[in-house]
Amino acid sequence: MHILHLVHQYIPDQVGGTELYTHWLAQGLTKHGHRVTIFHRRNIAGSGLEQWTDGEVHILAARSDHFNPVRRFLATFYEPSVTRAFALALEETHPDLIHIQHLMGLPVTLISAIRQRGIPFVITCWDYWWVCPNAQLLTNYSGEICVESTRWNCARCMLARVGYPRLRPASPLLAGLVAWRNHLLHQVMDTAQVLIAPTEFVSRWYAAHGAPEKKLTVIHPGLEHSFTKANHSCRFDKTVRFAYIGGLSWQKGVHTLVEAFAGVHGDVELWIAGDETFDPAYVSHLRTLATPNVRFMGRLDRNAVWNVLTQTDVIVVPSLWYETFSFLISEAFAAGLPVLVSHLGALADRVRDGIDGLLLPPGDIIAWRSAIQRLVDEPDLLPRLRAGVRPPIAMEEHVDRLESLYAEVIDSSHPAREIFRNEKNIG
C-alpha cells in the first residue's frame, strides 16, 4: 500500500517527538515493503513544492513564509499556496491512505482535497490542538491547566499570549474565530476513519470533549532503538545522577526541578539537555536558580542522548501540562532507567508508582526535593525501581499494529474510492 503522512513540520528543520515518530514510522513501513510519502510545510521564503528522498521515503515540502502564532492560527482557515502544493502532491503520488500526524499551521482545505478524491484518512492526536488552540491546555493568563474550553476562555487565553490589555476589544471577534475553527476541526475528526490516541488518558479526554468515541482507538507508539540496558555496575563514581532531556520551556516544569535540586544533599548531580535558543529568557532564569551540581548540556543528537542515558541513574519529567505520551519515558525504559514524573495526564498512564518510577505532584518543589533525596539516601530504592522497568514497545511491533489498521481502513473505504474514480472518468 502507499501511505502519505501529513505533518505540520519535519526533520531536519524541526526535531521533536512527532517529527521523530513520523520518521521512524515511515522507515519502518518501507521495511515492510510499503511506499511512503511525507508531506509537510517548510517555513522558508517562497512558495511551491520541494522534493527529495530519505532512503526509500519520498519527502514533499510546501514552501511558505515564516509565520508567527497569529499567522499560524489564521492558516487553519486559508493558505492557498499550501493548498495548491498539496493538491499537486496528491495528483503526483495517489496514496491509498493518508495518516495525519498534525495539522497545525496547515489549512483545513487540505481535508477537502482528500475527501474529493475519496482517500481514507486517520488522525493521531499528539496533543490537544484539535480542541485547544494553545495545544497544551495551559492558560496563558494564569499558567494553570484549562478546565473551561469555551470559545470565550480560548479568546482570553490567546489575547493574553499576544498582549491582553491592548487587544481586549477584539475578544468578540476572536471568540467567533475560535468557534469557527473548532467547528471546522470537529468536522475533520468526524470525517476521519479512525482517531488514534497514544495513551488511554488522551482517548478519554478527547471522548469527553466531543470527539466521536466510536472512532477512537488507543495505539501505544513504538520506539525505534538499538539500545541495550545501561550497565551501571561499570560506573566507577558513586554519584546519583538525574537527567532531564527535552524542551526548555515553562510548561515543561524544569524550574520546579532545578529549585527542588537546590535543597538536595549528598553526592548527586542533575544534567539538563535541550535547545537553549527556543526560550533564552527561561534558560537564563534556570541558570540563576541552578546550583554548581546542575549541568546544562545544550541540544543533543540521538547518539548523544543515548550516551547520556548510559551515564544516568534516573530520568525526570516534571511537566506542568497534560503530556500525551513522552518518548523520553520510552527511551528511559529502553535503557533500564526508572523515571520521576508529574502525576498528571498521560504520564500517570505510563509510570507505575513505586514500581518503575515515582509519581509526584506537578510543581510541588518540596515533594520533588523529598523524592530526589529519598533516591540518594535509600540505597535499596533505586535498584528496586530499576528491577521493575519493562522494555517499551518496539517500533517493529507498532508498525505491525498500524499496518493492520491501515488495511482495515482501506478495505472499508473501497466504495468511496470507486465513486471518485468513476466521477473522474466521466468528467
Short mmCIF file of C-alpha atoms in Angstrom, two decimals:
data_model
loop_
_atom_site.label_atom_id
_atom_site.label_comp_id
_atom_site.label_asym_id
_atom_site.label_seq_id
_atom_site.Cartn_x
_atom_site.Cartn_y
_atom_site.Cartn_z
CA MET A 1 0.00 0.00 0.00
CA HIS A 2 1.01 3.64 -0.42
CA ILE A 3 0.77 5.75 2.76
CA LEU A 4 1.08 9.54 2.83
CA HIS A 5 1.89 11.10 6.19
CA LEU A 6 0.69 14.67 6.63
CA VAL A 7 2.63 16.54 9.32
CA HIS A 8 2.97 20.22 10.22
CA GLN A 9 6.79 20.23 10.24
CA TYR A 10 9.58 17.74 9.80
CA ILE A 11 13.23 16.96 10.28
CA PRO A 12 15.86 18.31 9.91
CA ASP A 13 14.20 21.74 10.28
CA GLN A 14 12.31 20.67 13.40
CA VAL A 15 13.21 17.74 15.66
CA GLY A 16 10.51 16.87 18.20
CA GLY A 17 8.56 13.83 19.28
CA THR A 18 6.01 13.97 16.45
CA GLU A 19 8.68 14.57 13.82
CA LEU A 20 10.91 11.75 15.05
CA TYR A 21 7.98 9.37 15.33
CA THR A 22 6.89 10.15 11.76
CA HIS A 23 10.44 9.48 10.57
CA TRP A 24 10.68 6.19 12.47
CA LEU A 25 7.26 5.04 11.28
CA ALA A 26 7.98 5.93 7.65
CA GLN A 27 11.23 3.97 7.72
CA GLY A 28 9.51 1.03 9.40
CA LEU A 29 6.74 0.93 6.80
CA THR A 30 9.22 0.92 3.93
CA LYS A 31 10.96 -2.07 5.51
CA HIS A 32 7.61 -3.84 5.27
CA GLY A 33 7.52 -3.14 1.56
CA HIS A 34 5.10 -0.18 1.54
CA ARG A 35 5.51 3.07 -0.39
CA VAL A 36 5.69 6.06 1.94
CA THR A 37 5.40 9.79 1.25
CA ILE A 38 5.66 12.60 3.80
CA PHE A 39 4.07 16.00 3.14
CA HIS A 40 4.84 18.94 5.42
CA ARG A 41 5.06 22.69 5.50
CA ARG A 42 8.53 24.19 5.35
CA ASN A 43 8.68 27.68 6.81
CA ILE A 44 11.07 29.34 4.40
CA ALA A 45 10.61 32.16 1.92
CA GLY A 46 8.85 31.45 -1.35
CA SER A 47 6.17 29.05 -2.50
CA GLY A 48 5.92 25.80 -4.41
CA LEU A 49 6.76 22.18 -3.74
CA GLU A 50 10.21 20.83 -2.83
CA GLN A 51 11.01 17.13 -3.21
CA TRP A 52 13.74 14.83 -2.01
CA THR A 53 14.18 11.30 -0.68
CA ASP A 54 15.25 9.98 2.70
CA GLY A 55 16.24 6.42 1.99
CA GLU A 56 13.15 4.99 0.34
CA VAL A 57 10.82 7.65 1.76
CA HIS A 58 9.59 10.38 -0.60
CA ILE A 59 9.56 13.83 1.08
CA LEU A 60 7.36 16.66 -0.23
CA ALA A 61 7.62 20.10 1.39
CA ALA A 62 5.37 23.08 0.68
CA ARG A 63 7.44 26.24 0.90
CA SER A 64 5.76 29.01 2.86
CA ASP A 65 6.99 32.18 4.51
CA HIS A 66 7.92 32.17 8.19
CA PHE A 67 4.97 32.89 10.42
CA ASN A 68 4.16 33.87 13.99
CA PRO A 69 1.45 32.41 16.27
CA VAL A 70 -1.21 34.72 14.79
CA ARG A 71 -0.46 33.61 11.22
CA ARG A 72 -0.31 30.00 12.37
CA PHE A 73 -3.82 30.33 13.79
CA LEU A 74 -5.19 32.04 10.67
CA ALA A 75 -3.54 29.44 8.40
CA THR A 76 -6.14 26.95 9.60
CA PHE A 77 -8.75 28.85 7.59
CA TYR A 78 -6.85 29.89 4.48
CA GLU A 79 -3.41 29.23 2.99
CA PRO A 80 -3.72 28.99 -0.81
CA SER A 81 -0.06 28.27 -1.60
CA VAL A 82 -0.01 25.25 0.72
CA THR A 83 -3.38 24.07 -0.61
CA ARG A 84 -2.08 24.20 -4.19
CA ALA A 85 1.11 22.37 -3.24
CA PHE A 86 -0.88 19.62 -1.51
CA ALA A 87 -3.22 19.18 -4.46
CA LEU A 88 -0.16 18.78 -6.68
CA ALA A 89 1.28 16.24 -4.24
CA LEU A 90 -1.90 14.17 -4.31
CA GLU A 91 -2.01 14.19 -8.11
CA GLU A 92 1.60 13.05 -8.19
CA THR A 93 1.50 10.35 -5.52
CA HIS A 94 -2.03 8.82 -5.50
CA PRO A 95 -1.83 7.45 -1.93
CA ASP A 96 -4.11 4.65 -0.73
CA LEU A 97 -4.40 6.22 2.74
CA ILE A 98 -3.35 9.42 4.49
CA HIS A 99 -2.18 9.44 8.10
CA ILE A 100 -2.48 12.94 9.61
CA GLN A 101 0.18 13.32 12.29
CA HIS A 102 -0.54 17.02 12.83
CA LEU A 103 -2.42 19.78 11.02
CA MET A 104 -1.23 22.82 13.00
CA GLY A 105 -0.42 25.70 10.65
CA LEU A 106 -1.98 23.84 7.72
CA PRO A 107 -5.35 24.77 6.19
CA VAL A 108 -8.42 22.58 6.59
CA THR A 109 -8.86 22.88 2.84
CA LEU A 110 -6.34 20.03 2.63
CA ILE A 111 -9.05 17.78 4.04
CA SER A 112 -11.42 18.90 1.27
CA ALA A 113 -8.81 17.83 -1.28
CA ILE A 114 -8.51 14.44 0.43
CA ARG A 115 -12.27 13.87 0.56
CA GLN A 116 -12.81 14.97 -3.03
CA ARG A 117 -10.51 12.16 -4.10
CA GLY A 118 -12.15 9.61 -1.82
CA ILE A 119 -8.91 8.91 0.05
CA PRO A 120 -9.44 7.47 3.55
CA PHE A 121 -7.53 9.17 6.37
CA VAL A 122 -6.72 8.58 10.01
CA ILE A 123 -5.53 11.06 12.64
CA THR A 124 -3.16 10.68 15.57
CA CYS A 125 -3.94 13.10 18.41
CA TRP A 126 -0.44 14.02 19.56
CA ASP A 127 -1.64 16.95 21.67
CA TYR A 128 -4.89 18.83 22.35
CA TRP A 129 -4.73 21.17 19.35
CA TRP A 130 -7.86 19.73 17.77
CA VAL A 131 -9.83 21.31 20.63
CA CYS A 132 -7.38 23.78 22.23
CA PRO A 133 -5.77 26.46 20.00
CA ASN A 134 -2.94 26.60 22.56
CA ALA A 135 -2.46 22.83 22.01
CA GLN A 136 -1.28 22.21 25.59
CA LEU A 137 -4.30 23.06 27.76
CA LEU A 138 -2.33 25.63 29.73
CA THR A 139 -3.81 29.09 30.02
CA ASN A 140 -1.58 31.98 29.03
CA TYR A 141 -3.24 34.27 31.58
CA SER A 142 -2.66 32.09 34.68
CA GLY A 143 -0.35 29.23 33.73
CA GLU A 144 -2.91 26.73 35.01
CA ILE A 145 -4.42 23.72 33.28
CA CYS A 146 -7.53 24.78 31.38
CA VAL A 147 -10.78 23.28 32.62
CA GLU A 148 -13.12 25.56 30.66
CA SER A 149 -12.67 25.02 26.93
CA THR A 150 -15.23 27.59 25.78
CA ARG A 151 -14.67 29.99 22.89
CA TRP A 152 -14.60 32.95 25.31
CA ASN A 153 -11.98 31.37 27.52
CA CYS A 154 -9.92 30.42 24.44
CA ALA A 155 -10.12 34.04 23.24
CA ARG A 156 -8.97 35.29 26.65
CA CYS A 157 -6.07 32.82 26.62
CA MET A 158 -4.98 33.78 23.10
CA LEU A 159 -5.14 37.51 23.81
CA ALA A 160 -3.02 37.00 26.93
CA ARG A 161 -0.37 35.46 24.71
CA VAL A 162 -0.15 38.48 22.39
CA GLY A 163 -0.94 41.35 24.79
CA TYR A 164 -4.32 41.14 26.53
CA PRO A 165 -4.85 44.76 27.73
CA ARG A 166 -4.22 46.31 24.35
CA LEU A 167 -6.38 43.90 22.34
CA ARG A 168 -9.24 43.25 24.77
CA PRO A 169 -11.86 44.93 22.49
CA ALA A 170 -11.10 42.24 19.91
CA SER A 171 -12.43 39.47 22.21
CA PRO A 172 -15.83 39.02 20.48
CA LEU A 173 -14.22 38.74 17.04
CA LEU A 174 -11.59 36.30 18.26
CA ALA A 175 -14.19 34.22 20.13
CA GLY A 176 -16.12 33.89 16.88
CA LEU A 177 -13.00 32.80 15.02
CA VAL A 178 -12.23 30.22 17.73
CA ALA A 179 -15.76 28.85 17.48
CA TRP A 180 -15.47 28.58 13.69
CA ARG A 181 -12.01 26.99 13.96
CA ASN A 182 -13.27 24.38 16.41
CA HIS A 183 -16.30 23.67 14.23
CA LEU A 184 -14.06 23.03 11.23
CA LEU A 185 -11.69 20.79 13.17
CA HIS A 186 -14.57 18.81 14.69
CA GLN A 187 -15.79 18.22 11.15
CA VAL A 188 -12.36 16.86 10.26
CA MET A 189 -12.44 14.48 13.24
CA ASP A 190 -15.98 13.43 12.34
CA THR A 191 -14.96 12.51 8.78
CA ALA A 192 -11.74 10.67 9.70
CA GLN A 193 -11.97 6.90 9.58
CA VAL A 194 -10.03 6.46 12.85
CA LEU A 195 -8.74 8.73 15.62
CA ILE A 196 -5.60 7.27 17.18
CA ALA A 197 -4.77 8.17 20.79
CA PRO A 198 -1.23 7.41 22.03
CA THR A 199 -2.47 6.70 25.57
CA GLU A 200 -5.68 5.87 27.39
CA PHE A 201 -5.75 9.30 29.01
CA VAL A 202 -5.75 11.04 25.62
CA SER A 203 -8.58 8.82 24.40
CA ARG A 204 -10.67 9.58 27.49
CA TRP A 205 -10.00 13.31 27.20
CA TYR A 206 -11.00 13.55 23.55
CA ALA A 207 -14.12 11.47 24.12
CA ALA A 208 -15.09 13.85 26.93
CA HIS A 209 -14.56 16.86 24.65
CA GLY A 210 -16.73 15.92 21.72
CA ALA A 211 -14.62 13.62 19.57
CA PRO A 212 -16.60 10.68 18.11
CA GLU A 213 -15.94 7.99 20.72
CA LYS A 214 -16.59 5.08 18.35
CA LYS A 215 -13.70 6.24 16.16
CA LEU A 216 -11.16 6.49 18.99
CA THR A 217 -8.62 3.72 19.39
CA VAL A 218 -5.53 3.55 21.59
CA ILE A 219 -2.29 2.51 19.89
CA HIS A 220 0.80 3.00 22.02
CA PRO A 221 3.69 4.40 19.93
CA GLY A 222 6.76 2.30 19.39
CA LEU A 223 10.37 3.34 19.92
CA GLU A 224 13.00 2.99 17.23
CA HIS A 225 16.16 2.00 19.05
CA SER A 226 19.03 -0.48 19.13
CA PHE A 227 19.75 0.16 22.79
CA THR A 228 20.91 -2.28 25.38
CA LYS A 229 20.31 -1.59 29.03
CA ALA A 230 22.87 0.64 30.67
CA ASN A 231 25.32 -1.36 32.79
CA HIS A 232 25.53 0.70 35.96
CA SER A 233 27.96 -1.73 37.55
CA CYS A 234 30.60 -0.36 35.16
CA ARG A 235 30.30 3.10 36.66
CA PHE A 236 33.21 3.92 38.96
CA ASP A 237 31.72 7.03 40.55
CA LYS A 238 29.05 6.82 43.23
CA THR A 239 27.23 9.97 42.18
CA VAL A 240 23.47 9.57 41.79
CA ARG A 241 22.79 11.27 38.50
CA PHE A 242 19.40 12.62 37.38
CA ALA A 243 18.76 13.81 33.83
CA TYR A 244 16.15 15.90 32.08
CA ILE A 245 16.16 15.75 28.26
CA GLY A 246 13.62 17.76 26.30
CA GLY A 247 12.15 21.20 25.69
CA LEU A 248 13.32 24.07 27.85
CA SER A 249 10.11 25.99 28.33
CA TRP A 250 7.99 26.88 31.33
CA GLN A 251 5.26 24.27 30.77
CA LYS A 252 7.89 21.52 30.96
CA GLY A 253 8.41 22.38 34.64
CA VAL A 254 12.21 22.36 34.54
CA HIS A 255 12.30 25.27 37.02
CA THR A 256 10.48 23.11 39.57
CA LEU A 257 13.19 20.50 39.18
CA VAL A 258 16.08 22.97 39.46
CA GLU A 259 14.60 24.63 42.55
CA ALA A 260 13.98 21.24 44.16
CA PHE A 261 17.53 20.17 43.43
CA ALA A 262 18.95 23.21 45.20
CA GLY A 263 17.99 21.72 48.57
CA VAL A 264 19.17 18.14 47.97
CA HIS A 265 22.17 16.90 49.96
CA GLY A 266 24.74 14.25 49.06
CA ASP A 267 26.73 13.10 46.04
CA VAL A 268 24.17 13.97 43.40
CA GLU A 269 24.03 15.71 40.01
CA LEU A 270 21.40 17.00 37.62
CA TRP A 271 22.03 17.08 33.87
CA ILE A 272 19.73 19.24 31.73
CA ALA A 273 19.74 18.78 27.94
CA GLY A 274 17.69 20.79 25.48
CA ASP A 275 17.68 23.57 22.91
CA GLU A 276 18.61 26.73 24.82
CA THR A 277 17.74 29.04 21.90
CA PHE A 278 13.98 28.34 21.96
CA ASP A 279 13.31 30.44 25.07
CA PRO A 280 16.56 32.19 26.11
CA ALA A 281 14.89 34.16 28.90
CA TYR A 282 13.61 30.98 30.53
CA VAL A 283 17.02 29.29 30.23
CA SER A 284 18.66 32.35 31.79
CA HIS A 285 16.22 32.06 34.69
CA LEU A 286 17.07 28.38 35.10
CA ARG A 287 20.77 29.20 35.24
CA THR A 288 20.19 31.75 38.01
CA LEU A 289 18.38 29.06 40.03
CA ALA A 290 20.96 26.34 39.41
CA THR A 291 23.48 25.16 41.99
CA PRO A 292 27.00 24.03 40.99
CA ASN A 293 25.92 20.39 40.67
CA VAL A 294 23.49 21.25 37.85
CA ARG A 295 24.99 20.84 34.38
CA PHE A 296 23.49 22.34 31.20
CA MET A 297 24.37 20.24 28.15
CA GLY A 298 22.62 22.03 25.29
CA ARG A 299 20.85 20.29 22.43
CA LEU A 300 21.81 16.64 21.86
CA ASP A 301 21.62 14.44 18.79
CA ARG A 302 20.29 10.89 19.06
CA ASN A 303 23.68 9.31 19.78
CA ALA A 304 24.41 11.88 22.46
CA VAL A 305 21.01 11.21 24.07
CA TRP A 306 21.85 7.54 24.38
CA ASN A 307 25.29 8.37 25.76
CA VAL A 308 23.63 10.46 28.48
CA LEU A 309 21.23 7.64 29.29
CA THR A 310 24.13 5.22 29.83
CA GLN A 311 25.62 7.61 32.40
CA THR A 312 22.37 8.40 34.21
CA ASP A 313 20.56 6.74 37.12
CA VAL A 314 17.14 8.43 36.93
CA ILE A 315 15.21 10.31 34.26
CA VAL A 316 12.92 13.17 35.31
CA VAL A 317 9.80 14.52 33.56
CA PRO A 318 8.43 17.39 35.73
CA SER A 319 5.82 18.67 33.23
CA LEU A 320 3.09 21.09 34.27
CA TRP A 321 0.82 20.24 31.31
CA TYR A 322 -1.02 17.11 30.26
CA GLU A 323 1.68 15.32 28.28
CA THR A 324 0.12 12.91 25.79
CA PHE A 325 2.91 10.31 25.71
CA SER A 326 6.60 11.30 26.27
CA PHE A 327 9.14 9.44 24.16
CA LEU A 328 11.73 10.24 26.83
CA ILE A 329 9.98 7.78 29.14
CA SER A 330 10.24 5.12 26.43
CA GLU A 331 13.94 5.85 25.99
CA ALA A 332 14.49 5.70 29.74
CA PHE A 333 12.76 2.32 29.96
CA ALA A 334 14.76 1.04 26.99
CA ALA A 335 17.88 1.93 28.98
CA GLY A 336 16.51 0.26 32.11
CA LEU A 337 16.13 3.56 33.97
CA PRO A 338 13.32 4.49 36.38
CA VAL A 339 11.50 7.79 35.88
CA LEU A 340 10.24 10.52 38.19
CA VAL A 341 7.19 12.17 36.59
CA SER A 342 4.43 14.59 37.41
CA HIS A 343 1.25 12.79 38.43
CA LEU A 344 -0.60 14.36 35.54
CA GLY A 345 -2.30 13.25 32.35
CA ALA A 346 -0.73 10.51 30.29
CA LEU A 347 2.40 10.42 32.45
CA ALA A 348 0.38 8.65 35.13
CA ASP A 349 -0.64 6.07 32.49
CA ARG A 350 2.96 5.28 31.70
CA VAL A 351 4.76 5.15 35.05
CA ARG A 352 3.78 2.73 37.82
CA ASP A 353 4.29 4.48 41.13
CA GLY A 354 6.82 2.68 43.30
CA ILE A 355 7.46 0.01 40.65
CA ASP A 356 9.33 1.62 37.73
CA GLY A 357 9.31 5.21 38.96
CA LEU A 358 7.60 7.72 41.21
CA LEU A 359 4.53 9.90 40.56
CA LEU A 360 4.87 13.36 42.10
CA PRO A 361 2.62 16.43 42.43
CA PRO A 362 3.29 18.79 39.50
CA GLY A 363 5.06 21.99 40.51
CA ASP A 364 5.48 20.91 44.15
CA ILE A 365 9.12 21.78 44.89
CA ILE A 366 9.10 20.20 48.36
CA ALA A 367 7.65 16.90 47.11
CA TRP A 368 10.17 16.70 44.26
CA ARG A 369 13.05 17.53 46.60
CA SER A 370 11.91 14.84 49.03
CA ALA A 371 11.68 12.20 46.28
CA ILE A 372 15.13 13.05 44.93
CA GLN A 373 16.58 12.94 48.44
CA ARG A 374 15.00 9.52 49.02
CA LEU A 375 16.79 8.12 45.99
CA VAL A 376 20.07 9.46 47.37
CA ASP A 377 19.53 8.32 50.96
CA GLU A 378 17.81 4.94 50.49
CA PRO A 379 20.31 2.58 48.80
CA ASP A 380 17.72 -0.12 48.07
CA LEU A 381 15.17 2.12 46.36
CA LEU A 382 16.96 2.75 43.07
CA PRO A 383 17.79 -0.94 42.38
CA ARG A 384 14.20 -1.89 43.21
CA LEU A 385 12.80 0.63 40.74
CA ARG A 386 15.28 -0.50 38.07
CA ALA A 387 14.13 -4.06 38.52
CA GLY A 388 10.55 -3.02 37.83
CA VAL A 389 11.31 -1.37 34.48
CA ARG A 390 9.76 -3.08 31.45
CA PRO A 391 11.06 -2.53 27.92
CA PRO A 392 8.93 -0.21 25.77
CA ILE A 393 7.04 -1.27 22.67
CA ALA A 394 9.42 -1.59 19.74
CA MET A 395 8.70 0.26 16.51
CA GLU A 396 8.50 -3.06 14.65
CA GLU A 397 5.56 -4.17 16.82
CA HIS A 398 3.94 -0.75 16.44
CA VAL A 399 4.27 -0.90 12.64
CA ASP A 400 2.56 -4.31 12.63
CA ARG A 401 -0.38 -2.85 14.55
CA LEU A 402 -0.71 0.18 12.28
CA GLU A 403 -0.30 -1.95 9.16
CA SER A 404 -3.35 -3.97 10.17
CA LEU A 405 -5.32 -0.80 10.93
CA TYR A 406 -4.42 0.73 7.57
CA ALA A 407 -5.53 -2.41 5.74
CA GLU A 408 -8.88 -2.43 7.55
CA VAL A 409 -9.48 1.25 6.76
CA ILE A 410 -8.58 0.85 3.09
CA ASP A 411 -10.78 -2.23 2.71
CA SER A 412 -13.76 -0.48 4.27
CA SER A 413 -13.35 2.61 2.06
CA HIS A 414 -13.33 0.93 -1.37
CA PRO A 415 -16.84 2.12 -2.35
CA ALA A 416 -15.90 5.79 -1.83
CA ARG A 417 -12.74 5.39 -3.90
CA GLU A 418 -14.69 3.77 -6.73
CA ILE A 419 -17.23 6.62 -6.77
CA PHE A 420 -14.40 9.15 -7.07
CA ARG A 421 -12.70 7.21 -9.87
CA ASN A 422 -15.97 6.86 -11.80
CA GLU A 423 -16.78 10.56 -11.43
CA LYS A 424 -13.27 11.48 -12.58
CA ASN A 425 -13.54 9.21 -15.62
CA ILE A 426 -16.96 10.64 -16.56
CA GLY A 427 -15.56 14.16 -16.25
#
